Amino acid sequence: CEVDEYVGSYVIYEDDFTRVWNFTLLPGEMTSMHMHNYDYSFLAHQPTKLAVWGSDGRYLFSFDATGAMAFKVSGDFLEPQNTKLPFSVPRIHAAKNLGEGVYREILFESKTTTNRSSAQVAAMKRALGIAHEGEL
């Protein structure tokens, strides 16, 4: 199966630090098989139930895509940062809208935090002059 890096429908903003995607799935529509190369978070502003398939085409699990979720790239998997999911999420996967309505989310990829420790991110923020005292 062909794998791409389209983690959303289209890019709405990009700079050296961030890439922001608009992501829309019609009822019954499925994404391409895609790979996440950056830590990311998303805000589902029109929620739905999504089903996830692995790179081998096997169904993995379904979940309610609501509110905000964040994931950190960790080897071949994505570690949820603010929620629990029923199974591990592989970096390469596809998703399908199981709901009756259109699913809409805004997805934010972090080009600066991926594969970096908290100390490295803090040092980078200080070097860029964007760290605030007591807050990183």
PDB file of C-alpha atoms in Angstrom:
ATOM      1  CA  CYS A   1       0.000   0.000   0.000  1.00  0.00           C
ATOM      2  CA  GLU A   2       1.228   3.491  -0.789  1.00  0.00           C
ATOM      3  CA  VAL A   3       1.993   5.743   2.206  1.00  0.00           C
ATOM      4  CA  ASP A   4       2.024   9.544   2.037  1.00  0.00           C
ATOM      5  CA  GLU A   5       2.556  12.408   4.496  1.00  0.00           C
ATOM      6  CA  TYR A   6      -0.886  14.008   4.054  1.00  0.00           C
ATOM      7  CA  VAL A   7      -2.027  14.128   7.679  1.00  0.00           C
ATOM      8  CA  GLY A   8      -4.867  16.488   6.770  1.00  0.00           C
ATOM      9  CA  SER A   9      -6.851  17.700   3.785  1.00  0.00           C
ATOM     10  CA  TYR A  10      -4.644  20.697   3.013  1.00  0.00           C
ATOM     11  CA  VAL A  11      -2.060  22.966   4.660  1.00  0.00           C
ATOM     12  CA  ILE A  12      -3.458  26.315   5.785  1.00  0.00           C
ATOM     13  CA  TYR A  13      -0.251  27.694   7.369  1.00  0.00           C
ATOM     14  CA  GLU A  14       3.410  26.725   7.547  1.00  0.00           C
ATOM     15  CA  ASP A  15       6.626  28.247   8.854  1.00  0.00           C
ATOM     16  CA  ASP A  16       9.936  26.879  10.215  1.00  0.00           C
ATOM     17  CA  PHE A  17       8.295  25.815  13.483  1.00  0.00           C
ATOM     18  CA  THR A  18       4.742  24.711  12.697  1.00  0.00           C
ATOM     19  CA  ARG A  19       2.556  23.258   9.982  1.00  0.00           C
ATOM     20  CA  VAL A  20      -1.223  23.675  10.332  1.00  0.00           C
ATOM     21  CA  TRP A  21      -3.677  21.482   8.440  1.00  0.00           C
ATOM     22  CA  ASN A  22      -7.379  21.716   7.780  1.00  0.00           C
ATOM     23  CA  PHE A  23      -8.768  18.187   8.010  1.00  0.00           C
ATOM     24  CA  THR A  24     -12.239  17.289   6.738  1.00  0.00           C
ATOM     25  CA  LEU A  25     -13.806  13.835   6.287  1.00  0.00           C
ATOM     26  CA  LEU A  26     -17.279  13.281   4.884  1.00  0.00           C
ATOM     27  CA  PRO A  27     -19.413  10.511   6.413  1.00  0.00           C
ATOM     28  CA  GLY A  28     -17.904   7.165   5.352  1.00  0.00           C
ATOM     29  CA  GLU A  29     -14.814   8.847   3.866  1.00  0.00           C
ATOM     30  CA  MET A  30     -11.352   7.449   4.642  1.00  0.00           C
ATOM     31  CA  THR A  31      -7.954   9.153   4.679  1.00  0.00           C
ATOM     32  CA  SER A  32      -4.996   7.905   2.699  1.00  0.00           C
ATOM     33  CA  MET A  33      -2.553   5.608   4.487  1.00  0.00           C
ATOM     34  CA  HIS A  34      -0.272   8.284   5.938  1.00  0.00           C
ATOM     35  CA  MET A  35       2.723   8.737   8.236  1.00  0.00           C
ATOM     36  CA  HIS A  36       3.081  11.270  11.035  1.00  0.00           C
ATOM     37  CA  ASN A  37       6.634  12.635  11.115  1.00  0.00           C
ATOM     38  CA  TYR A  38       6.044  15.357  13.705  1.00  0.00           C
ATOM     39  CA  ASP A  39       4.555  15.614  17.180  1.00  0.00           C
ATOM     40  CA  TYR A  40       1.068  16.998  16.723  1.00  0.00           C
ATOM     41  CA  SER A  41      -2.146  18.082  18.332  1.00  0.00           C
ATOM     42  CA  PHE A  42      -5.582  18.589  16.913  1.00  0.00           C
ATOM     43  CA  LEU A  43      -8.832  20.278  17.759  1.00  0.00           C
ATOM     44  CA  ALA A  44     -11.937  18.468  16.523  1.00  0.00           C
ATOM     45  CA  HIS A  45     -14.399  21.329  16.050  1.00  0.00           C
ATOM     46  CA  GLN A  46     -16.988  19.076  14.393  1.00  0.00           C
ATOM     47  CA  PRO A  47     -16.521  15.747  16.253  1.00  0.00           C
ATOM     48  CA  THR A  48     -17.256  12.209  15.079  1.00  0.00           C
ATOM     49  CA  LYS A  49     -16.323   8.593  15.697  1.00  0.00           C
ATOM     50  CA  LEU A  50     -13.190   7.577  13.776  1.00  0.00           C
ATOM     51  CA  ALA A  51     -11.966   4.069  12.967  1.00  0.00           C
ATOM     52  CA  VAL A  52      -8.206   3.492  12.606  1.00  0.00           C
ATOM     53  CA  TRP A  53      -6.462   0.965  10.343  1.00  0.00           C
ATOM     54  CA  GLY A  54      -2.778  -0.051  10.494  1.00  0.00           C
ATOM     55  CA  SER A  55      -0.322  -0.067   7.577  1.00  0.00           C
ATOM     56  CA  ASP A  56      -1.095  -3.746   6.951  1.00  0.00           C
ATOM     57  CA  GLY A  57      -4.762  -2.865   6.328  1.00  0.00           C
ATOM     58  CA  ARG A  58      -6.031  -4.394   9.590  1.00  0.00           C
ATOM     59  CA  TYR A  59      -8.710  -2.590  11.582  1.00  0.00           C
ATOM     60  CA  LEU A  60      -7.209  -1.463  14.930  1.00  0.00           C
ATOM     61  CA  PHE A  61      -9.860   0.439  16.905  1.00  0.00           C
ATOM     62  CA  SER A  62     -12.497   3.181  16.888  1.00  0.00           C
ATOM     63  CA  PHE A  63     -12.661   6.239  19.133  1.00  0.00           C
ATOM     64  CA  ASP A  64     -14.629   9.438  19.633  1.00  0.00           C
ATOM     65  CA  ALA A  65     -12.610  12.247  18.058  1.00  0.00           C
ATOM     66  CA  THR A  66     -13.766  15.144  20.228  1.00  0.00           C
ATOM     67  CA  GLY A  67     -12.065  18.181  21.707  1.00  0.00           C
ATOM     68  CA  ALA A  68      -8.284  18.417  21.666  1.00  0.00           C
ATOM     69  CA  MET A  69      -5.810  15.541  21.528  1.00  0.00           C
ATOM     70  CA  ALA A  70      -2.016  15.537  21.350  1.00  0.00           C
ATOM     71  CA  PHE A  71       0.506  12.905  20.259  1.00  0.00           C
ATOM     72  CA  LYS A  72       4.291  12.574  20.468  1.00  0.00           C
ATOM     73  CA  VAL A  73       6.279  10.606  17.878  1.00  0.00           C
ATOM     74  CA  SER A  74       8.001   7.683  19.611  1.00  0.00           C
ATOM     75  CA  GLY A  75       9.673   5.267  17.210  1.00  0.00           C
ATOM     76  CA  ASP A  76       6.996   3.571  15.112  1.00  0.00           C
ATOM     77  CA  PHE A  77       4.176   4.759  17.383  1.00  0.00           C
ATOM     78  CA  LEU A  78       2.373   7.903  18.509  1.00  0.00           C
ATOM     79  CA  GLU A  79       2.145   8.383  22.279  1.00  0.00           C
ATOM     80  CA  PRO A  80      -1.071  10.100  23.389  1.00  0.00           C
ATOM     81  CA  GLN A  81      -0.174  13.086  25.585  1.00  0.00           C
ATOM     82  CA  ASN A  82      -3.532  14.019  27.084  1.00  0.00           C
ATOM     83  CA  THR A  83      -5.796  10.982  26.714  1.00  0.00           C
ATOM     84  CA  LYS A  84      -5.966   7.189  26.792  1.00  0.00           C
ATOM     85  CA  LEU A  85      -6.788   5.139  23.715  1.00  0.00           C
ATOM     86  CA  PRO A  86      -7.719   1.441  23.600  1.00  0.00           C
ATOM     87  CA  PHE A  87      -4.690   0.461  21.488  1.00  0.00           C
ATOM     88  CA  SER A  88      -1.285   1.780  20.491  1.00  0.00           C
ATOM     89  CA  VAL A  89      -1.425   4.163  17.553  1.00  0.00           C
ATOM     90  CA  PRO A  90       1.116   3.400  14.811  1.00  0.00           C
ATOM     91  CA  ARG A  91       2.756   6.342  13.035  1.00  0.00           C
ATOM     92  CA  ILE A  92       1.504   4.882   9.753  1.00  0.00           C
ATOM     93  CA  HIS A  93      -2.276   4.513   9.671  1.00  0.00           C
ATOM     94  CA  ALA A  94      -5.519   5.508   7.964  1.00  0.00           C
ATOM     95  CA  ALA A  95      -8.750   6.752   9.529  1.00  0.00           C
ATOM     96  CA  LYS A  96     -12.404   6.586   8.471  1.00  0.00           C
ATOM     97  CA  ASN A  97     -15.322   8.768   9.539  1.00  0.00           C
ATOM     98  CA  LEU A  98     -17.926   6.385  11.012  1.00  0.00           C
ATOM     99  CA  GLY A  99     -20.280   9.209  11.958  1.00  0.00           C
ATOM    100  CA  GLU A 100     -23.321  10.555  10.158  1.00  0.00           C
ATOM    101  CA  GLY A 101     -21.977  14.104   9.857  1.00  0.00           C
ATOM    102  CA  VAL A 102     -18.931  15.807   8.382  1.00  0.00           C
ATOM    103  CA  TYR A 103     -15.827  15.596  10.599  1.00  0.00           C
ATOM    104  CA  ARG A 104     -13.681  18.728  10.847  1.00  0.00           C
ATOM    105  CA  GLU A 105     -10.461  19.313  12.728  1.00  0.00           C
ATOM    106  CA  ILE A 106      -7.492  21.651  12.738  1.00  0.00           C
ATOM    107  CA  LEU A 107      -4.211  19.749  13.134  1.00  0.00           C
ATOM    108  CA  PHE A 108      -0.990  21.432  14.364  1.00  0.00           C
ATOM    109  CA  GLU A 109       2.358  19.748  13.634  1.00  0.00           C
ATOM    110  CA  SER A 110       5.338  20.817  15.754  1.00  0.00           C
ATOM    111  CA  LYS A 111       8.546  20.844  13.747  1.00  0.00           C
ATOM    112  CA  THR A 112      10.546  21.945  16.808  1.00  0.00           C
ATOM    113  CA  THR A 113       9.598  19.459  19.547  1.00  0.00           C
ATOM    114  CA  THR A 114       9.689  16.160  17.638  1.00  0.00           C
ATOM    115  CA  ASN A 115      12.372  13.811  19.015  1.00  0.00           C
ATOM    116  CA  ARG A 116      13.611  16.427  21.503  1.00  0.00           C
ATOM    117  CA  SER A 117      13.649  16.233  25.284  1.00  0.00           C
ATOM    118  CA  SER A 118      11.934  18.833  27.465  1.00  0.00           C
ATOM    119  CA  ALA A 119      15.368  20.262  28.343  1.00  0.00           C
ATOM    120  CA  GLN A 120      16.246  20.618  24.644  1.00  0.00           C
ATOM    121  CA  VAL A 121      12.955  22.378  23.915  1.00  0.00           C
ATOM    122  CA  ALA A 122      13.483  24.732  26.880  1.00  0.00           C
ATOM    123  CA  ALA A 123      17.020  25.568  25.705  1.00  0.00           C
ATOM    124  CA  MET A 124      15.760  26.242  22.198  1.00  0.00           C
ATOM    125  CA  LYS A 125      13.036  28.569  23.525  1.00  0.00           C
ATOM    126  CA  ARG A 126      15.587  30.475  25.606  1.00  0.00           C
ATOM    127  CA  ALA A 127      17.907  30.791  22.593  1.00  0.00           C
ATOM    128  CA  LEU A 128      15.027  32.161  20.521  1.00  0.00           C
ATOM    129  CA  GLY A 129      14.004  34.553  23.307  1.00  0.00           C
ATOM    130  CA  ILE A 130      10.522  33.063  23.662  1.00  0.00           C
ATOM    131  CA  ALA A 131      10.819  31.540  27.120  1.00  0.00           C
ATOM    132  CA  HIS A 132       9.145  33.353  29.985  1.00  0.00           C
ATOM    133  CA  GLU A 133      10.503  33.155  33.499  1.00  0.00           C
ATOM    134  CA  GLY A 134       8.949  30.229  35.307  1.00  0.00           C
ATOM    135  CA  GLU A 135       7.111  29.094  32.174  1.00  0.00           C
ATOM    136  CA  LEU A 136       8.329  26.903  29.318  1.00  0.00           C
TER     137      LEU A 136
END
